[in-house]
Short mmCIF file of C-alpha atoms in Angstrom, two decimals:
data_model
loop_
_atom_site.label_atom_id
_atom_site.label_comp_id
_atom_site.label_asym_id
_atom_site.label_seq_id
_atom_site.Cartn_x
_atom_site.Cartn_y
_atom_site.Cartn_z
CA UNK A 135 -48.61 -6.61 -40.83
CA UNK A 136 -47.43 -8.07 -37.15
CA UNK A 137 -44.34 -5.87 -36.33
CA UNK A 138 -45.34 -2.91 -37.85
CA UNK A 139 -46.45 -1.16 -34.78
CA UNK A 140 -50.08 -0.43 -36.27
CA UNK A 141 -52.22 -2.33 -33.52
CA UNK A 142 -52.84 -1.38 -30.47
CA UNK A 143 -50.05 -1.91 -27.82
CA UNK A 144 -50.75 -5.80 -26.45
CA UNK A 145 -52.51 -6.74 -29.77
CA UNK A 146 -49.47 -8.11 -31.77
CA UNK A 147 -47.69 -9.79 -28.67
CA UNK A 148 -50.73 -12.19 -28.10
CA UNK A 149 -51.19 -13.08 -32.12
CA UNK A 150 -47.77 -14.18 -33.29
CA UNK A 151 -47.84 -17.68 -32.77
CA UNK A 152 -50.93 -18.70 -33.75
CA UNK A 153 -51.14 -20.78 -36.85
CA UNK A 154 -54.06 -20.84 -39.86
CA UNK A 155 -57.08 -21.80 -38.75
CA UNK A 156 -56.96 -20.43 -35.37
CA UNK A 157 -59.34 -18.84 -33.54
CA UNK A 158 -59.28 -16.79 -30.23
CA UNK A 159 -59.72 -14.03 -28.12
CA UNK A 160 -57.63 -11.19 -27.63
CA UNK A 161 -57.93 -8.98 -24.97
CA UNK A 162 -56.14 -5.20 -24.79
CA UNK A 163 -56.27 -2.09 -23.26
CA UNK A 164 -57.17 1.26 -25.85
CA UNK A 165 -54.58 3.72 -25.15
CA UNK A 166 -55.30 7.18 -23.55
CA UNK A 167 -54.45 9.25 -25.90
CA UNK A 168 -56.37 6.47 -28.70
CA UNK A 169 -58.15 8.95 -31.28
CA UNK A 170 -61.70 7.40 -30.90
CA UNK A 171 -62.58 9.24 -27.11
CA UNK A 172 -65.13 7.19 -27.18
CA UNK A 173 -62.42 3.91 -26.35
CA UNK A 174 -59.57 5.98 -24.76
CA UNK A 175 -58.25 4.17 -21.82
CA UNK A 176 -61.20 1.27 -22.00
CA UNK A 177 -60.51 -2.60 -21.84
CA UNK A 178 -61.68 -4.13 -25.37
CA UNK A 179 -61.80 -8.05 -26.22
CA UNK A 180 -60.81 -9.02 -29.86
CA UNK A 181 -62.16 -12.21 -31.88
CA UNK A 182 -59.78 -12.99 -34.11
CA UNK A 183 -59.49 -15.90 -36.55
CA UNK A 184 -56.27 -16.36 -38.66
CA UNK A 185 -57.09 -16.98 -41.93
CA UNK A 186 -53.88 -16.95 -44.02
CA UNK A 187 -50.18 -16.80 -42.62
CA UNK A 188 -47.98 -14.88 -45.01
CA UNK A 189 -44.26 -14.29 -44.78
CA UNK A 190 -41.94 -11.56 -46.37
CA UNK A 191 -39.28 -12.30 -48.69
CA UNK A 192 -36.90 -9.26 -49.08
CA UNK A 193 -35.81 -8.55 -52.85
CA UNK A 194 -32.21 -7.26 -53.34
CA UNK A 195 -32.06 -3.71 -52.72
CA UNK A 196 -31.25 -2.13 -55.99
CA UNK A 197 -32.05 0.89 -58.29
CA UNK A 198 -34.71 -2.04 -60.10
CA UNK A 199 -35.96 -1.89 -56.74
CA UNK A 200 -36.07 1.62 -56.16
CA UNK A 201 -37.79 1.84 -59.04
CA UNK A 202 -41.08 -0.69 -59.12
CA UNK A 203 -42.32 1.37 -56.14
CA UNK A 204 -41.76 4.64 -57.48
CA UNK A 205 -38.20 6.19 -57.00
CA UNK A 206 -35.18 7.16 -59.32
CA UNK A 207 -32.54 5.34 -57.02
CA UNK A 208 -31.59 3.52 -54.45
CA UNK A 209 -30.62 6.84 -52.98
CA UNK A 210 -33.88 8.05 -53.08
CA UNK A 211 -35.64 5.22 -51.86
CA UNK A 212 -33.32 5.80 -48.83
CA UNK A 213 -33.99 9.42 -48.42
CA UNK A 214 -37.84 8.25 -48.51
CA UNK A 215 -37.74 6.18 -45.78
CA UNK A 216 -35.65 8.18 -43.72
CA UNK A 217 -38.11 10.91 -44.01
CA UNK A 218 -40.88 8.46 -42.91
CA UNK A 219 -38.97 7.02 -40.22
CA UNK A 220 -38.20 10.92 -39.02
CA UNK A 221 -41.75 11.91 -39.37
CA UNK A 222 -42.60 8.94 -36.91
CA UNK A 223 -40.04 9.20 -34.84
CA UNK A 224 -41.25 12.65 -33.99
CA UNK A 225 -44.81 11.76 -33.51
CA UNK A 226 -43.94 9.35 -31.06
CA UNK A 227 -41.70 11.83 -29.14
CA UNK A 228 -45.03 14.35 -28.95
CA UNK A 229 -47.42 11.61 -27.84
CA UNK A 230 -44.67 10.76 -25.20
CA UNK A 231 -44.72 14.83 -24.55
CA UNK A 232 -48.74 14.98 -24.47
CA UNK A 233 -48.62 12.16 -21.69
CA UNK A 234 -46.22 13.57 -19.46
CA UNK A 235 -48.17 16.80 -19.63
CA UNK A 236 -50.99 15.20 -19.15
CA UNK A 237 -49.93 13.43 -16.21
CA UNK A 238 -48.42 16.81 -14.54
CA UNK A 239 -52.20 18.56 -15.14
CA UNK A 240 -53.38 15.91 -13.14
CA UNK A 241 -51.30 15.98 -10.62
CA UNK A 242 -50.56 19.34 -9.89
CA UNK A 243 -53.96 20.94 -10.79
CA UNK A 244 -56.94 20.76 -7.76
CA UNK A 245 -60.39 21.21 -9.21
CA UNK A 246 -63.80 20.94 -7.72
CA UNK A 247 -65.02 17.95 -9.77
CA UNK A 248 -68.78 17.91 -10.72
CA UNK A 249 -70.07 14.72 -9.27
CA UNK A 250 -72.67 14.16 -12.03
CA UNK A 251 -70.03 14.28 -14.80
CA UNK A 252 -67.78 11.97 -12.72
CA UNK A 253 -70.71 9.90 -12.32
CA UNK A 254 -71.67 9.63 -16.10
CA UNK A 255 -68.00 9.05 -17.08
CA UNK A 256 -67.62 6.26 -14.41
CA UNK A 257 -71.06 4.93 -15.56
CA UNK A 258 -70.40 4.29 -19.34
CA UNK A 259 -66.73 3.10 -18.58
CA UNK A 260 -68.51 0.45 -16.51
CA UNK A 261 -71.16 0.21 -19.90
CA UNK A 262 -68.60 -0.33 -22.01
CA UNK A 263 -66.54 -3.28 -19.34
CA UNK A 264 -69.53 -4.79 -18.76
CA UNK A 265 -70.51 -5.11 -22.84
CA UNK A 266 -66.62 -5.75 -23.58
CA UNK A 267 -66.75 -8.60 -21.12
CA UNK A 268 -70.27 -9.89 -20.96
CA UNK A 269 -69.58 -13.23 -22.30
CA UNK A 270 -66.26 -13.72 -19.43
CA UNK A 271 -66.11 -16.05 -16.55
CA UNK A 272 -63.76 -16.85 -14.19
CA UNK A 273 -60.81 -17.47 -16.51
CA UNK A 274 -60.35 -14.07 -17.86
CA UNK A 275 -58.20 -13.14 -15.60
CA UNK A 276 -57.50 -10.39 -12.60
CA UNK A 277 -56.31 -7.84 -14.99
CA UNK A 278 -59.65 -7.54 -16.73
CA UNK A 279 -61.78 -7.81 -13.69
CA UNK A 280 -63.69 -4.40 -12.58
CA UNK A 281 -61.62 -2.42 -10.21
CA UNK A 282 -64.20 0.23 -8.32
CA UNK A 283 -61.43 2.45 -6.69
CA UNK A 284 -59.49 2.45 -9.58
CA UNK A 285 -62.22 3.02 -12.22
CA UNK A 286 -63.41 5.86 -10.13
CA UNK A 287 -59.83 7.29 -10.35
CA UNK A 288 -59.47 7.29 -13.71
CA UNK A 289 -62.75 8.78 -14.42
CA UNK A 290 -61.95 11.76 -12.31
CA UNK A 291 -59.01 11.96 -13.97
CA UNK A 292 -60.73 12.27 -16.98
CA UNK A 293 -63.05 14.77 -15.93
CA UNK A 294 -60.50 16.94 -14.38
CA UNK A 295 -58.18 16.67 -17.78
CA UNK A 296 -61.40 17.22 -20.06
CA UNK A 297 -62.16 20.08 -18.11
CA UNK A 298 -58.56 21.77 -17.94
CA UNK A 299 -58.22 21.69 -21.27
CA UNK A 300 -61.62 22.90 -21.98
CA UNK A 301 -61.04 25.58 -20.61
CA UNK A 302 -57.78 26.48 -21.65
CA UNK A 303 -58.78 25.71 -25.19
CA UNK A 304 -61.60 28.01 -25.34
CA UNK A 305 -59.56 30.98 -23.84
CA UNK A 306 -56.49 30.82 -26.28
CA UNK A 307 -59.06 30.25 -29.42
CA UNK A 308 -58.82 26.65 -30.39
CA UNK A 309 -60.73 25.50 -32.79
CA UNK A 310 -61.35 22.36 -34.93
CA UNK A 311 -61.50 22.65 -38.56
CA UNK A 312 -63.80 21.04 -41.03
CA UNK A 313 -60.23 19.54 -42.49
CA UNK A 314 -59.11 19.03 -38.69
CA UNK A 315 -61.98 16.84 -38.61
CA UNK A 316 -62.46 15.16 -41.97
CA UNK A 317 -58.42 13.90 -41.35
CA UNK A 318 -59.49 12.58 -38.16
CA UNK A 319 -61.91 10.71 -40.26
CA UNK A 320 -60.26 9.60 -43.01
CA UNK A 321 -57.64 8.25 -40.14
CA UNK A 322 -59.84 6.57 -38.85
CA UNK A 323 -60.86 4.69 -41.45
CA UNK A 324 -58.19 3.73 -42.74
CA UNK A 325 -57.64 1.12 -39.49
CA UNK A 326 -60.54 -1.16 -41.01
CA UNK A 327 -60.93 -2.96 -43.53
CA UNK A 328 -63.96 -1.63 -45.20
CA UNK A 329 -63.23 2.16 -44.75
CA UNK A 330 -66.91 2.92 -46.07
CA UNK A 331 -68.51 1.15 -43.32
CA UNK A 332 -66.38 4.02 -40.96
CA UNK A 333 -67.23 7.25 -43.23
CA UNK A 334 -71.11 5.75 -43.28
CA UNK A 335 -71.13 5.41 -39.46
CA UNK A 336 -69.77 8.93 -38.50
CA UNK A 337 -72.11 10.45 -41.67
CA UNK A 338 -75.05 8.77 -39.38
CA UNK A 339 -74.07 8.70 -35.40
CA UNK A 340 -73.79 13.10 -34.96
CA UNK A 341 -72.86 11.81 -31.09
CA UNK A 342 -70.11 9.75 -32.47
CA UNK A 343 -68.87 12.92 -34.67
CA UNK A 344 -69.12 15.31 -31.81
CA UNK A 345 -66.92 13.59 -29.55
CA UNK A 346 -64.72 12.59 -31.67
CA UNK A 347 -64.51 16.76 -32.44
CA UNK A 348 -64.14 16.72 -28.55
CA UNK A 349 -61.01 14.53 -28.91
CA UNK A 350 -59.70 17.10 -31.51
CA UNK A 351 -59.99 19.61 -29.74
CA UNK A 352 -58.60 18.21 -26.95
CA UNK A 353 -55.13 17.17 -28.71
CA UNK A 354 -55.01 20.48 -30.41
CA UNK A 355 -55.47 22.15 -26.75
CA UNK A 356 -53.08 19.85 -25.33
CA UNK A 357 -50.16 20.93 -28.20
CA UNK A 358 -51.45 24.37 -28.06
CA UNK A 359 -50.35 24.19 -24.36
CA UNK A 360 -47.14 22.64 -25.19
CA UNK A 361 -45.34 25.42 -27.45
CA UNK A 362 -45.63 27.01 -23.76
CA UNK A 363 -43.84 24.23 -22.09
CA UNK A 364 -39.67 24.32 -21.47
CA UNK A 365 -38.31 21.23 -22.73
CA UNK A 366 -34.93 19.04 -23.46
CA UNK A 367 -33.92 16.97 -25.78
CA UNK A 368 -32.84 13.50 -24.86
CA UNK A 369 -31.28 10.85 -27.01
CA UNK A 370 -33.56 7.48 -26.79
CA UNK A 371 -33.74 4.36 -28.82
CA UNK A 372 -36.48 4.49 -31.43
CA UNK A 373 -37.38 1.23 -29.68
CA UNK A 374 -37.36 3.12 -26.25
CA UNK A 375 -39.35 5.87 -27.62
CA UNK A 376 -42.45 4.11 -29.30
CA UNK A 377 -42.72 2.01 -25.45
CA UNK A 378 -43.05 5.64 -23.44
CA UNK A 379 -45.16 6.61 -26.12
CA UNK A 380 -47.69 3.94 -26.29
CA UNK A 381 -47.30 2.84 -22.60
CA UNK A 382 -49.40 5.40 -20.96
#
């Protein structure tokens, strides 16, 4: 549903618009913290055709309401949603809180980076641009054209954070469940439309499981690290919030 926040930041902007019948190209940037490591931070290109265009009609908010989808009252249809809305509001504020971290550990923390594995992070981000993109020209645009110097960057950044938290992870005892995993999944999937085809792919590609256990571990390093971390609450628009969250 356009609006609901469920696409990747850049996706819904360049959709709404279009018409049935459509067809085009829509090009975004995976976020950094995206839960596929595999895509984290990497350009992607989307062809999309609209099919159907469907609005929604809002019933009158009543106990009838309440009701059809499962609730005694209007009351506690109310208390639902404000429990969901909570619930996000709060994952949004820790993403926000994992990417300021993040960006401090990369800052502040000087490591000896392995050439090799700067090299072979550099190389498939460059594997995957050059596959995303293999069909552009001319007309895609500046913003998806292959920086060097700033490729190169942000695979030693990557390094250097995948290394950090290695590290830190392994010496406090982090550790990724069989559940821990199997959610990751099952979250996964859930983002396509033929969940099956997800579950079948990770059941086959053991690379594709292991790093996505890498990215587990990761975020559970990464929040490990922050019950250590001093912090203040500030009072932000939810609006505000989900844009720091999803903007790095």
């Amino acid at each position: 549903v356009l609006g609901s926040g469920a696409f990747i930041p850049g996706f819904e902007d360049q959709v709404i618009g279009h018409k049935s019948g459509d067809e085009f190209d829509v090009n975004v940037k995976f976020p950094k913290e995206y839960h596929a490591a595999n895509l984290a931070g990497k350009d992607a290109r989307f062809a999309v055709k609209v099919h159907e265009v469907r609005k929604h009609i809002l019933p009158e908010l009543n106990d009838e309401l309440a009701k059809s989808v499962g609730h005694e009252s209007v009351e506690k249809l109310r208390e639902h949603i404000r429990t969901i809305l909570n619930d996000q509001y709060a994952e949004a504020a820790k993403r926000d809180m994992r990417n300021e971290l993040l960006d401090i550990l990369a800052d502040k923390v000087k490591l000896d980076l392995p050439e090799t594995l700067v090299d072979q992070e550099y190389n498939m981000a460059k594997q995957e641009h050059d596959h995303t993109h293999a069909h552009c020209d001319d007309d895609c645009g500046e913003e998806h054209k292959w920086d060097e110097k700033k490729e190169r960057r942000d695979a030693e950044r990557r390094v250097k954070l995948g290394l950090i938290l290695a590290e830190w992870g392994t010496q406090n005892k982090v550790e990724v469940s069989r559940d821990d995993l199997q959610q990751a999944v099952w979250a996964e999937a859930a983002r396509y439309p033929d969940p099956k085809q997800v579950f079948e792919f990770y059941n086959k590609n053991q690379n594709a499981l292991a790093m996505l256990r890498g990215m587990i571990f990761e975020r559970k390093a990464l929040d490990a690290m922050l019950t250590h971390v001093k912090t203040k609450e500030k009072a932000v628009k939810p609006e505000e919030l989900f844009q720091q969250a999803s903007a790095k």
